Short mmCIF file of C-alpha atoms and ligand atoms in Angstrom, two decimals:
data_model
loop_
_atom_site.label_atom_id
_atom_site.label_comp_id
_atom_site.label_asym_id
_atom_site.label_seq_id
_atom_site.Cartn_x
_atom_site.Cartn_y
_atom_site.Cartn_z
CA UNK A 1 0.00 0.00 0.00
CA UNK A 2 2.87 2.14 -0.50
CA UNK A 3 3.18 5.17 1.79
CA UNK A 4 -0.86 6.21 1.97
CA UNK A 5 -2.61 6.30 4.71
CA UNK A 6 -5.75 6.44 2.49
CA UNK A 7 -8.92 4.71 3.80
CA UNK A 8 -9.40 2.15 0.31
CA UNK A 9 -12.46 0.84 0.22
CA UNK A 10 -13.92 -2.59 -0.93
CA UNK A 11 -16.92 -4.65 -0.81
CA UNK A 12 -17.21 -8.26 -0.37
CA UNK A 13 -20.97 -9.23 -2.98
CA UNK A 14 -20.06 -12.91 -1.95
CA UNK A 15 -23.04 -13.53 0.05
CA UNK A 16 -25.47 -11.44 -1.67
CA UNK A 17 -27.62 -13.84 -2.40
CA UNK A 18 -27.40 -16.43 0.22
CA UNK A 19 -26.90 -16.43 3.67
CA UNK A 20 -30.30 -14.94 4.44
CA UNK A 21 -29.49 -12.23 2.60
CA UNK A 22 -32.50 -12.15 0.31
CA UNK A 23 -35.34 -11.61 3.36
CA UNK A 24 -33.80 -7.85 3.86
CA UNK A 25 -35.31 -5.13 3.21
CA UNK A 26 -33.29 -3.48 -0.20
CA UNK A 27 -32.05 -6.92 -1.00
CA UNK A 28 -31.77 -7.81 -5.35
CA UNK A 29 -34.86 -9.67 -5.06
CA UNK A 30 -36.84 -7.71 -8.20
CA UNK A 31 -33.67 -7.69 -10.13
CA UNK A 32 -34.25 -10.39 -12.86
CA UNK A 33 -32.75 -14.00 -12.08
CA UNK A 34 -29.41 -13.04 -10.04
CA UNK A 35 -26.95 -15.69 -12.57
CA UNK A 36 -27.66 -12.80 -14.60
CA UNK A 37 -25.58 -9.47 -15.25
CA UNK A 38 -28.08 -6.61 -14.68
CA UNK A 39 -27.67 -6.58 -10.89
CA UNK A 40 -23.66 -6.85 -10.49
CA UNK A 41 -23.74 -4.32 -13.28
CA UNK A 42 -26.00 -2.12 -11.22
CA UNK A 43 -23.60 -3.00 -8.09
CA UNK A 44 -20.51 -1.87 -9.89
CA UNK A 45 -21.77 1.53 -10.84
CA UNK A 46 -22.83 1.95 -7.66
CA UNK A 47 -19.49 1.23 -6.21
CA UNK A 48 -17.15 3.49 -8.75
CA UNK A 49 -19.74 6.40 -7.41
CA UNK A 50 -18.56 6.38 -4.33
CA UNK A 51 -14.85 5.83 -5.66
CA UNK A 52 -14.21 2.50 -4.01
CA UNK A 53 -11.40 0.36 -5.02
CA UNK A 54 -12.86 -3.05 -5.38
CA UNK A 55 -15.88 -5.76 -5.73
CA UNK A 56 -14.32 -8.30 -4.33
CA UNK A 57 -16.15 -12.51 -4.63
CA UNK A 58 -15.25 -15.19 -2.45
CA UNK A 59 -15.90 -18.48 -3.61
CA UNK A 60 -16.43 -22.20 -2.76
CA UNK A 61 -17.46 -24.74 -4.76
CA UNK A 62 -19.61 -26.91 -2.32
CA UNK A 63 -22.66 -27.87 -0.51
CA UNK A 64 -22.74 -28.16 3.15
CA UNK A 65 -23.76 -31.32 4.58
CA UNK A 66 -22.07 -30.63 8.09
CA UNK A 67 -25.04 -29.69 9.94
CA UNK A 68 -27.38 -33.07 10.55
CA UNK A 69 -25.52 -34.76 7.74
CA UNK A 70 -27.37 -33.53 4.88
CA UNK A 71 -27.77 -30.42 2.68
CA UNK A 72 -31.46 -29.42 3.67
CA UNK A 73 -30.47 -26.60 6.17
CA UNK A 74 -28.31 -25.17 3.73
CA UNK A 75 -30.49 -25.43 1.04
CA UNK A 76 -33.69 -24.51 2.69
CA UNK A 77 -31.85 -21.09 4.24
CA UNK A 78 -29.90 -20.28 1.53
CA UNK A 79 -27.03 -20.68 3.35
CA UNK A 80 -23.47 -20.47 0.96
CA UNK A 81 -26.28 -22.14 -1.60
CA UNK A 82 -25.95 -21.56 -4.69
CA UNK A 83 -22.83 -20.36 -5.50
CA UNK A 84 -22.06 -19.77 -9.20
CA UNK A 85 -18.76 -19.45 -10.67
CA UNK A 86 -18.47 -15.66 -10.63
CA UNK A 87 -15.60 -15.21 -13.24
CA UNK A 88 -18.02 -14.53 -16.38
CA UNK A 89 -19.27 -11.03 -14.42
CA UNK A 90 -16.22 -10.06 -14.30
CA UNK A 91 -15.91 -8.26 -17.76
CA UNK A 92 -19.46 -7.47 -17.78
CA UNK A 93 -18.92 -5.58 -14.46
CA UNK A 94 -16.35 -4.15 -16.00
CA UNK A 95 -17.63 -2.67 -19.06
CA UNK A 96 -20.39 -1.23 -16.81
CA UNK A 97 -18.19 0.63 -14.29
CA UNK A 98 -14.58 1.39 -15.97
CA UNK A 99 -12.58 2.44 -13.24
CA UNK A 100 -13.20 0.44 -10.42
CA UNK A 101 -11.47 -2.89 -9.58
CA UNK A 102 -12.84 -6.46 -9.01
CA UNK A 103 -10.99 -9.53 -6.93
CA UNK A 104 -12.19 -13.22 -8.21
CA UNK A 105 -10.96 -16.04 -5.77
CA UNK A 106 -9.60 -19.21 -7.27
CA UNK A 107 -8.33 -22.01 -4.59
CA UNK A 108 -5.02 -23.33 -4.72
CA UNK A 109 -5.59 -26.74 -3.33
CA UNK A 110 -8.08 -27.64 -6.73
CA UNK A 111 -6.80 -26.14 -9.53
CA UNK A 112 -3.95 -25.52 -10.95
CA UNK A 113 -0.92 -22.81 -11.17
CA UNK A 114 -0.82 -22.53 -15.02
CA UNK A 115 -4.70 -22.94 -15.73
CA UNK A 116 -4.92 -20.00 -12.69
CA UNK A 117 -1.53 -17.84 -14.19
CA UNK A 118 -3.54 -18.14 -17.96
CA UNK A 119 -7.29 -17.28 -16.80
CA UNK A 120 -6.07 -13.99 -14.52
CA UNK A 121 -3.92 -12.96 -17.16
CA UNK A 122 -6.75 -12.78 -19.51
CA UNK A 123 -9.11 -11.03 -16.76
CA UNK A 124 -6.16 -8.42 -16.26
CA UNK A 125 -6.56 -7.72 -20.12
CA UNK A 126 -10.12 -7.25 -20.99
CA UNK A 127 -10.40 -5.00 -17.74
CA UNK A 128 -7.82 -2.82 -18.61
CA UNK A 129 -5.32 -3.97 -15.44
CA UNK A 130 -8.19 -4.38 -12.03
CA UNK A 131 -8.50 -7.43 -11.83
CA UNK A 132 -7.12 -8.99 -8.22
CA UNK A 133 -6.68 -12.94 -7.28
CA UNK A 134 -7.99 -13.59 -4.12
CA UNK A 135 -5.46 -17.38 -3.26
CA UNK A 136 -7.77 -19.45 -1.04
CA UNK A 137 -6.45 -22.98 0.08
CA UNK A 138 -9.95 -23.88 0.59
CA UNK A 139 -11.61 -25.66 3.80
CA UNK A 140 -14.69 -27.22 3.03
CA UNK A 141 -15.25 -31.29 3.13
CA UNK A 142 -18.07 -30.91 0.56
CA UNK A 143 -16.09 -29.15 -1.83
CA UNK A 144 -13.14 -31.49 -1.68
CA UNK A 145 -15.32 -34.21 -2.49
CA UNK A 146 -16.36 -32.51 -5.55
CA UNK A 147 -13.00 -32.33 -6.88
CA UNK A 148 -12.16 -36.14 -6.34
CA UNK A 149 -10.69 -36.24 -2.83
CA UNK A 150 -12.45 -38.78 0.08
CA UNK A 151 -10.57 -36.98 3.03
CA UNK A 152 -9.63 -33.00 2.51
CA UNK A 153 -5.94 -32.00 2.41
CA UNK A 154 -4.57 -31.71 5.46
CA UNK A 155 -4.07 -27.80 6.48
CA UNK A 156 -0.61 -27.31 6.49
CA UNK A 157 -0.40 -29.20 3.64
CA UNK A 158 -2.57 -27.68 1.82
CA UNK A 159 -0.55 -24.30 2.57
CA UNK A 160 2.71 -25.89 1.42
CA UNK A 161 0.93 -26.86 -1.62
CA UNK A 162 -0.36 -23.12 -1.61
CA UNK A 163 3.39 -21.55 -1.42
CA UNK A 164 4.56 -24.07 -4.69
CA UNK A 165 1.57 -22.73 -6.38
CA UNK A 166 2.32 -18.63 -6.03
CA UNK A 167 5.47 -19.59 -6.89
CA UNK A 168 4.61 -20.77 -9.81
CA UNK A 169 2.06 -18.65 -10.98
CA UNK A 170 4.36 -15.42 -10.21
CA UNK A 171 7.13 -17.36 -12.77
CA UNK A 172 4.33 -17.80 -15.50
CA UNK A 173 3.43 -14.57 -15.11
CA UNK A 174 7.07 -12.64 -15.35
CA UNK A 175 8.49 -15.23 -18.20
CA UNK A 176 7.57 -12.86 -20.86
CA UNK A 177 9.24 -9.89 -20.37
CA UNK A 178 6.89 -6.46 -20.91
CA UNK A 179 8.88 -5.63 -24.49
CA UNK A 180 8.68 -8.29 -25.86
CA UNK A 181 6.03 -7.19 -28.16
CA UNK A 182 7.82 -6.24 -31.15
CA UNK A 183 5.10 -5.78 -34.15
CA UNK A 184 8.18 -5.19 -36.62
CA UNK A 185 6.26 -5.28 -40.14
CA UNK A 186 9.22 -4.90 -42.21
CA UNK A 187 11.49 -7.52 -40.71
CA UNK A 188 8.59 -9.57 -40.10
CA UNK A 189 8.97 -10.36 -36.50
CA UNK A 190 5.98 -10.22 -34.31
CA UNK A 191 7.87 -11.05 -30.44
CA UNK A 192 11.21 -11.22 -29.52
CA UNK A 193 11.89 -14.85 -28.94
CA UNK A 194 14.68 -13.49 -26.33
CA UNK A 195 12.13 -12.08 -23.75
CA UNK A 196 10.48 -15.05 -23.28
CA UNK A 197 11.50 -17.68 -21.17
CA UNK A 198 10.65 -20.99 -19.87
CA UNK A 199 10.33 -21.65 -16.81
CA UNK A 200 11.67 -24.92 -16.58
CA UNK A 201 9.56 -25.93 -12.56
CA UNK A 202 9.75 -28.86 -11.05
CA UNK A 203 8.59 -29.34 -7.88
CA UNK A 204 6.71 -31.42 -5.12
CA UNK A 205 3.24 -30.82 -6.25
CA UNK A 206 3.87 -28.98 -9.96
CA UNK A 207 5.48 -29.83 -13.09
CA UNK A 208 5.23 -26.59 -15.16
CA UNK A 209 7.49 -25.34 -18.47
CA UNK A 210 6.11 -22.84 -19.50
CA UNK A 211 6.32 -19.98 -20.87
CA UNK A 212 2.71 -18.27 -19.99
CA UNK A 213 1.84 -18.48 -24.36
CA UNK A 214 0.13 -14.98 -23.35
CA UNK A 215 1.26 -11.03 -23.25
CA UNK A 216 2.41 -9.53 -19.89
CA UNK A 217 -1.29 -7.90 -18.96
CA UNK A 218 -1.26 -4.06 -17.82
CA UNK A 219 -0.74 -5.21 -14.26
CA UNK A 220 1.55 -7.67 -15.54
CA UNK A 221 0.02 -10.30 -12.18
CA UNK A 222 -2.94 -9.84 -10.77
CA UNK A 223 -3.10 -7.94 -7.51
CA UNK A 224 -2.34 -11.35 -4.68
CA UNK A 225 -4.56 -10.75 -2.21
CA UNK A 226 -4.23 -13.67 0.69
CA UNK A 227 -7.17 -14.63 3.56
CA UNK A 228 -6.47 -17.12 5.84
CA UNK A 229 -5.49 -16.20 9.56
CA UNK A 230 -3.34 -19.24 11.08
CA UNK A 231 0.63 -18.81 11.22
CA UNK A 232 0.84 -20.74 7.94
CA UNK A 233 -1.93 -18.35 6.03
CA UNK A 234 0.29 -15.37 7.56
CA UNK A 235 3.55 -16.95 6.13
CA UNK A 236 1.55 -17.34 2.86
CA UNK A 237 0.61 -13.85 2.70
CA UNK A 238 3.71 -12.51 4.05
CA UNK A 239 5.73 -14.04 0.53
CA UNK A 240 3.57 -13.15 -2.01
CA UNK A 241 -0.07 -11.03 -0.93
CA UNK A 242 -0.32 -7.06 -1.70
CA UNK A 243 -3.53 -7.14 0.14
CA UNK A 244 -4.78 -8.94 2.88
CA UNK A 245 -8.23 -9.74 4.03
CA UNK A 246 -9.26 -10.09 7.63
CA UNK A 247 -11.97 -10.79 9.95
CA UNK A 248 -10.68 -9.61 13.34
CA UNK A 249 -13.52 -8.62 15.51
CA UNK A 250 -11.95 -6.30 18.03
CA UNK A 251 -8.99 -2.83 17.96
CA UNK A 252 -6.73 -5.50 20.41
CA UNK A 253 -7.03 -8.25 18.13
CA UNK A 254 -6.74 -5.92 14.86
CA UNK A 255 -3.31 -4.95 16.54
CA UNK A 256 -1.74 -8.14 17.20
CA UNK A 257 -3.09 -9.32 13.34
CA UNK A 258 -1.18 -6.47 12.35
CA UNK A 259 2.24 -6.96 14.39
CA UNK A 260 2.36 -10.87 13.66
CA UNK A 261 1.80 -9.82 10.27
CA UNK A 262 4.53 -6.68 10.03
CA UNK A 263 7.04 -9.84 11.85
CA UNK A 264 6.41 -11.85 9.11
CA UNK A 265 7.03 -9.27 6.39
CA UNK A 266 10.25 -8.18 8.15
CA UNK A 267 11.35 -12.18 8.73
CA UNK A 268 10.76 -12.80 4.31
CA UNK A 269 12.85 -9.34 3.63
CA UNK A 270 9.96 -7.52 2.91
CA UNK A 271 8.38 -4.19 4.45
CA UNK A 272 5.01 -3.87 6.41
CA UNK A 273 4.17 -1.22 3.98
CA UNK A 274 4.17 -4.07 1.23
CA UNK A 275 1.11 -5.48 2.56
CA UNK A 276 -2.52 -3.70 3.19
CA UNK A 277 -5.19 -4.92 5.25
CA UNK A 278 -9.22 -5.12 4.42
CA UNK A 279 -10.55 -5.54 7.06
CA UNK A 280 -13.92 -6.96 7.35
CA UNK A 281 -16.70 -4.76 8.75
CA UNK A 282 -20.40 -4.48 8.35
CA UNK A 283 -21.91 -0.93 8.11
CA UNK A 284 -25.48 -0.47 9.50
CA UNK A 285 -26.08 3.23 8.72
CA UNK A 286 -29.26 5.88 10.02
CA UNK A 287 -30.75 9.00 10.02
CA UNK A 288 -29.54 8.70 14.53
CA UNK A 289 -27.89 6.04 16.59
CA UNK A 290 -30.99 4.85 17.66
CA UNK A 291 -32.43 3.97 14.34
CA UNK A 292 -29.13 2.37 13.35
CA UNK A 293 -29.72 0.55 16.54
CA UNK A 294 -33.58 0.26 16.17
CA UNK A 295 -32.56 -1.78 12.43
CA UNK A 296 -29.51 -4.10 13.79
CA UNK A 297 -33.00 -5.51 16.18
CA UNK A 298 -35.06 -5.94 13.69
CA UNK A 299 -32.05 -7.44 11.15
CA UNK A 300 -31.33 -10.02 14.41
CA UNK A 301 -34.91 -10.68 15.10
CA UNK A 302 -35.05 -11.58 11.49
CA UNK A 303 -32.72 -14.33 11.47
CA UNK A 304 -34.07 -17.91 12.43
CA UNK A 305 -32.37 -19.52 15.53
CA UNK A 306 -30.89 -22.69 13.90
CA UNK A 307 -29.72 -20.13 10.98
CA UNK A 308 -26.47 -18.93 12.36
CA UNK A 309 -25.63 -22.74 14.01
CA UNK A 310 -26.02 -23.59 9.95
CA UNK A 311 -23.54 -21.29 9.32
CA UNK A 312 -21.09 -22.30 11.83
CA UNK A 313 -21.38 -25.93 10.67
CA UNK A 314 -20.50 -24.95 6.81
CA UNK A 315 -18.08 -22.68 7.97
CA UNK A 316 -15.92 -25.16 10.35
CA UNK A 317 -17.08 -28.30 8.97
CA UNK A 318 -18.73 -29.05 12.78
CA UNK A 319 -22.03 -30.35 13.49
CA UNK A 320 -23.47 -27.87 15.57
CA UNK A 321 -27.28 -29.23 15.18
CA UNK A 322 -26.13 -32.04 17.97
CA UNK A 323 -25.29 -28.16 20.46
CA UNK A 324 -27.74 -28.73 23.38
CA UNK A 325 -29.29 -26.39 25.39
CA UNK A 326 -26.85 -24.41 27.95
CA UNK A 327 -23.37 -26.02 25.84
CA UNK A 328 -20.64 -23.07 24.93
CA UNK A 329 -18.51 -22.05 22.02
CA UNK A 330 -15.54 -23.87 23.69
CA UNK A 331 -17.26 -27.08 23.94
CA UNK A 332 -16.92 -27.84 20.20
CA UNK A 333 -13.11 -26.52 20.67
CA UNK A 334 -11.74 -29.94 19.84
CA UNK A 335 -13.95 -30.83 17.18
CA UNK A 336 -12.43 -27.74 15.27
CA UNK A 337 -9.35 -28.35 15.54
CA UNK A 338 -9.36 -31.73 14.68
CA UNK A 339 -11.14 -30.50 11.24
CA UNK A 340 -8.23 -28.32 10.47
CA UNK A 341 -10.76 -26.39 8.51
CA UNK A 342 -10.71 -22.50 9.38
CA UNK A 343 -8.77 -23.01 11.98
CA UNK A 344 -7.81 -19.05 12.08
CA UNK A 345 -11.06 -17.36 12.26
CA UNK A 346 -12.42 -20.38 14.98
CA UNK A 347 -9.46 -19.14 17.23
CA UNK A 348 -10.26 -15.49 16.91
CA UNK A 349 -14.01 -16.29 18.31
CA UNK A 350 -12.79 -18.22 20.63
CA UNK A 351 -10.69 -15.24 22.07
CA UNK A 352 -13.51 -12.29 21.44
CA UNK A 353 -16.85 -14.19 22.06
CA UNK A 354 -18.17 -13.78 26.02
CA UNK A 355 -17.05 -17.23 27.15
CA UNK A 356 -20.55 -17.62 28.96
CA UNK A 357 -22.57 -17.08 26.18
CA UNK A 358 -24.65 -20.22 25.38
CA UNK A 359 -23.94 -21.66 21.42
CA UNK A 360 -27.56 -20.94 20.79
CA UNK A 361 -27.56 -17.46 21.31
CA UNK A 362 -23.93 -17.02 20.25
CA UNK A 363 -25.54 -18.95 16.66
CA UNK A 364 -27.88 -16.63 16.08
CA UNK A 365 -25.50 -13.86 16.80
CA UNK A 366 -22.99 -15.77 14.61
CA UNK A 367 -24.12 -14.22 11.40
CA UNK A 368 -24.61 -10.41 12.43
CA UNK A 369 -21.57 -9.83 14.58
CA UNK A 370 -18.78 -12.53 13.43
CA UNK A 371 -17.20 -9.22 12.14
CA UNK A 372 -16.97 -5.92 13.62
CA UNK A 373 -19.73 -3.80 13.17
CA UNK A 374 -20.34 0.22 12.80
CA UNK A 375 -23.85 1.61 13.20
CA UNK A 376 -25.09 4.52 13.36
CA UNK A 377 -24.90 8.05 11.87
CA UNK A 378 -22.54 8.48 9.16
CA UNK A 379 -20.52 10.38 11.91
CA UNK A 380 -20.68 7.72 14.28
CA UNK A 381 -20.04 5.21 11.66
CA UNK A 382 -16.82 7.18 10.24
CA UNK A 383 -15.31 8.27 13.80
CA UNK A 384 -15.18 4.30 14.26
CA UNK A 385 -13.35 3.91 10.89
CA UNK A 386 -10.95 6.56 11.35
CA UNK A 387 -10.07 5.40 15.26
CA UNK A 388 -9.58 1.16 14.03
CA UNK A 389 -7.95 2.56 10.72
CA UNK A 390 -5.56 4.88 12.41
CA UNK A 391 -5.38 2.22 15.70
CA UNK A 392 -3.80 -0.15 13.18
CA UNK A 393 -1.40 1.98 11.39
CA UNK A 394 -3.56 3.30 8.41
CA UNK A 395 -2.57 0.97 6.03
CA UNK A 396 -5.28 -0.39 4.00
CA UNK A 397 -8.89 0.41 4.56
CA UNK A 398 -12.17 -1.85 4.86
CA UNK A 399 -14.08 -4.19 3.09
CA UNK A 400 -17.87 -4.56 3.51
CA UNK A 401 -18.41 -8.32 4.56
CA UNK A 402 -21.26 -10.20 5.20
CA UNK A 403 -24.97 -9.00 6.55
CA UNK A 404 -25.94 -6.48 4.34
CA UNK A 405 -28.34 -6.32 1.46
CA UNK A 406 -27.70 -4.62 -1.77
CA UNK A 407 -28.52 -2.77 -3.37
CA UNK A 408 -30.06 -0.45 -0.47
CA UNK A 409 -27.09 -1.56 2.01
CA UNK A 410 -24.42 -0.27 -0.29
CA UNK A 411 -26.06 2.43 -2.01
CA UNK A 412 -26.31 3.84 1.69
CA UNK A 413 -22.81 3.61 2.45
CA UNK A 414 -21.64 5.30 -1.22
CA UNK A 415 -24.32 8.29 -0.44
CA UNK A 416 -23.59 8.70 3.00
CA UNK A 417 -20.67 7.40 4.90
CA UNK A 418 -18.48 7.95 1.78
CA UNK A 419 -19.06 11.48 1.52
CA UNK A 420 -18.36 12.01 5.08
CA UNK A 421 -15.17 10.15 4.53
CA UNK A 422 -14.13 12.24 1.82
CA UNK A 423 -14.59 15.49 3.91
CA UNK A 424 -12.56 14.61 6.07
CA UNK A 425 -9.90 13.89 3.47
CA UNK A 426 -9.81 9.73 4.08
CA UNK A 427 -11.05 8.31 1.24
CA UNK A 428 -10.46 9.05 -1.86
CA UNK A 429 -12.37 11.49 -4.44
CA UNK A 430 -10.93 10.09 -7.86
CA UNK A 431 -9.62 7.01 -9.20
CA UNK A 432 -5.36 7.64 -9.21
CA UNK A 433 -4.88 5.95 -12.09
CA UNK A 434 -6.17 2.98 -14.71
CA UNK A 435 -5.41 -0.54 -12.74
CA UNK A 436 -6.50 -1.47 -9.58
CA UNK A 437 -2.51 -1.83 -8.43
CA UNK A 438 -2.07 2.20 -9.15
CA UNK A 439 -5.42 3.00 -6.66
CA UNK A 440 -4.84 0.86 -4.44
CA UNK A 441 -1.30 2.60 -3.75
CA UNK A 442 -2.89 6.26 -3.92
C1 FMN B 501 -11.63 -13.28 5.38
C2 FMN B 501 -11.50 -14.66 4.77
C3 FMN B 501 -12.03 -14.90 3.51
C4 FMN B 501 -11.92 -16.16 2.92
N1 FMN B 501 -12.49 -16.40 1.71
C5 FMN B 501 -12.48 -17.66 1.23
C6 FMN B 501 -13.15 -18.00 0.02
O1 FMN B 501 -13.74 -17.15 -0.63
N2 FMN B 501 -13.11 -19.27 -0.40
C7 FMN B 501 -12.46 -20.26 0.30
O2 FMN B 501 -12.45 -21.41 -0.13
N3 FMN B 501 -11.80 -19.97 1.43
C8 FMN B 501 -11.80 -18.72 1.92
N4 FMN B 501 -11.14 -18.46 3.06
C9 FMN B 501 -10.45 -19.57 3.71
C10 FMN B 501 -8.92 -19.51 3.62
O3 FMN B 501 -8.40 -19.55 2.32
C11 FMN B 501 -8.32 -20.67 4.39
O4 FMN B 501 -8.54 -21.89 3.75
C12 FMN B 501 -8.94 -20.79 5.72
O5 FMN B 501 -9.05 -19.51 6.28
C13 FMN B 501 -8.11 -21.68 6.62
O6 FMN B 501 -6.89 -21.13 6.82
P1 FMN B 501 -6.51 -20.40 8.16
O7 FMN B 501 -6.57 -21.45 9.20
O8 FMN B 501 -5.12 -19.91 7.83
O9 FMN B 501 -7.46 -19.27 8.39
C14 FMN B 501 -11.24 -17.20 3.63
C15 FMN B 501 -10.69 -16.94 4.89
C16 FMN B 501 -10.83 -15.70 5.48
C17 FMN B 501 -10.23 -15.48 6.85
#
């Protein structure tokens, strides 16, 4: 993130249309059939108003059956379900809204380095250099089983595999050399054959030659951004990530991310200015406090009880239906960890949730405050940005994550916690330059 100490500003449409999402008030429901473009177009135009860097999608490619043992919860609530392969909005967002930047995720324990080097150069071309790659080693059983495997990679393995993998990708992406376009009509030579290079890999999980058979892109690689919050996810993100993106729920915690992260950097020869954190926050904003307040009630009363206790069993591969009245958080402790699956964010609830809280209040809780939350008047909301942004040494900004509804949610925040932002000088009022890299070091 260079020297700024701008506020960036993203927004994570992942959920949109699961997770509950749909009952709001101002959800898409009305739009025509979401697989369509009309509302991410919409969303994108929305989002370049208010001069934010980035729509960003997560992505899994599974069902939950962790909670009872089938995939009715899920499927009934909405819950992760459906989720369509988000790459084809990508230059349809795009054309709609040409300034801002978009982040696709694309897991590193499924696919593979030079199928993942090839697509993102291609989505760094058509738009024009904003295109980010969100590396997720993925931690879902359901998903694994869709790509062939009976028993998921083991965590740490699936982060060593994750560190070949960047590594490869970054050589695809630098083995043609940014001149060696040469277009020479006369002498007939289109490239020079001496700026592009193999790459000759060969490795524990990857076999790759290469060259990338593609141009350098404006960006040249996408921008990395990394997620996962164990030591291994911070190692990951400390070698390769620009960006990081992280669900800490309290200024303490935010802190220590931050230091273990800036130790990292400094242990790989790198700088803590290298790296930028999102962090995740959801935005609930009113005309006073007390109507903010008044609509996080209502958005909690909305939310069934077994809802969030759905989401906690997708999300850590647990089954929390078998929670009985009166059990804790820390009762399923052991469970988690012997699921290796996000291992990271499990730990950071452990350490912020009221240890006395019973799992069935903390479940239906689970979905409206797993990340921090700011609501209020667009003054409240923005003296709470500036004091965690600032608190954590103003380097990177906030991404809107989980429990809102768009189009009203986000239309909100671009018409009136932006603009209070921007008088105060912390967000930005233009786009610095063409690709997402360029902004997002403004
Ligand atoms: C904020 C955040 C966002 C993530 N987004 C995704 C995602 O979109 N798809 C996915 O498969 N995994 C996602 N992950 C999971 C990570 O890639 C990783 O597999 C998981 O966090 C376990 O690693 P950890 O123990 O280091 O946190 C995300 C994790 C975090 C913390």
């Amino acid at each position: 993130m260079s020297e700024s100490e701008t506020i960036h500003l993203a927004a994570d449409i992942s959920f949109l249309h699961t997770d509950y999402l749909w009952r709001l008030p101002g959800s898409w429901i009305g739009y025509p059939y979401y697989g369509t473009s009309e509302f991410y177009e919409d969303l994108a135009r929305v989002a370049e108003r208010g001069v934010m860097d980035m729509l960003f999608f997560g992505d899994t490619g599974g069902t939950s059956e962790d909670y009872g043992g089938t995939h009715e919860a899920v499927v009934k609530y909405g819950a992760k379900w459906p989720r369509h392969d988000m790459t084809p909005m990508i230059p349809l967002m795009s054309k709609a809204a040409p300034q801002i930047g978009f982040a696709l995720t694309l897991s590193t324990t499924y696919h593979d380095p030079f199928h993942c080097a090839r697509v993102f150069n291609a989505l760094d071309h058509v738009t024009r250099g904003r295109i980010a790659w969100n590396a997720v080693t993925s931690a879902y059983k359901n998903e694994a089983a869709n790509y062939g495997f009976d028993v998921m990679m083991e965590h740490d393995e699936r982060y060593e595999r994750a560190q070949e993998f960047l590594n490869v990708a970054c050589q695809l992406w630098d083995s043609v050399e940014p001149d060696a376009l040469v277009l020479d009509r006369e002498k007939g030579i289109y490239c020079d054959p001496k700026k592009v290079h193999r790459i000759d890999f060969r490795g524990r999980y990857f076999n790759v030659r290469g060259p990338l058979p593609a141009l350098p892109s404006p960006q040249r690689r996408p921008v990395i951004i990394q997620a996962g919050l164990s030591g291994p996810g911070m190692t990951l993100a400390a070698t390769y990530a620009e960006l990081q993106f992280s669900t800490r729920r309290t200024l303490p915690s935010m802190k220590a991310h931050r230091a273990e992260l800036d130790a990292k950097l400094t242990s790989v020869g790198r700088k803590p200015r290298d790296i930028g954190i999102l962090w995740s926050i959801r935005i609930q904003v009113a005309d006073s406090d007390a109507d903010a307040q008044e609509r996080e009630r209502r958005y909690l009363e909305s939310i069934p009880p077994e809802a969030g206790l759905v989401e906690m069993s997708a999300q850590y591969g647990v089954d929390f239906s078998i929670a009985t009245p009166g059990m804790r958080l820390a009762d399923f402790a052991d469970k988690v960890r012997a699921e290796k699956g996000n291992l990271g964010s499990f730990e950071e609830l452990l350490k912020t949730v009221d240890p006395k809280q019973s799992l069935q209040e903390f479940g239906k809780r689970f979905l409206v405050d797993r990340i921090l939350v700011a609501a209020g008047t667009p003054k409240t909301i923005v003296d709470k940005l500036e004091e965690l942004h600032f608190g954590t040494g103003a380097n990177g900004g906030f991404i809107l994550g989980r429990g809102y509804s768009a189009m009203d949610n986000i239309r909100e925040f671009v018409d009136f916690v932006v603009p209070e932002l921007q008088r105060r000088g912390l967000s930005k009022k233009k786009y610095a330059g063409p690709t997402l890299r360029e902004n997002l070091n403004a």
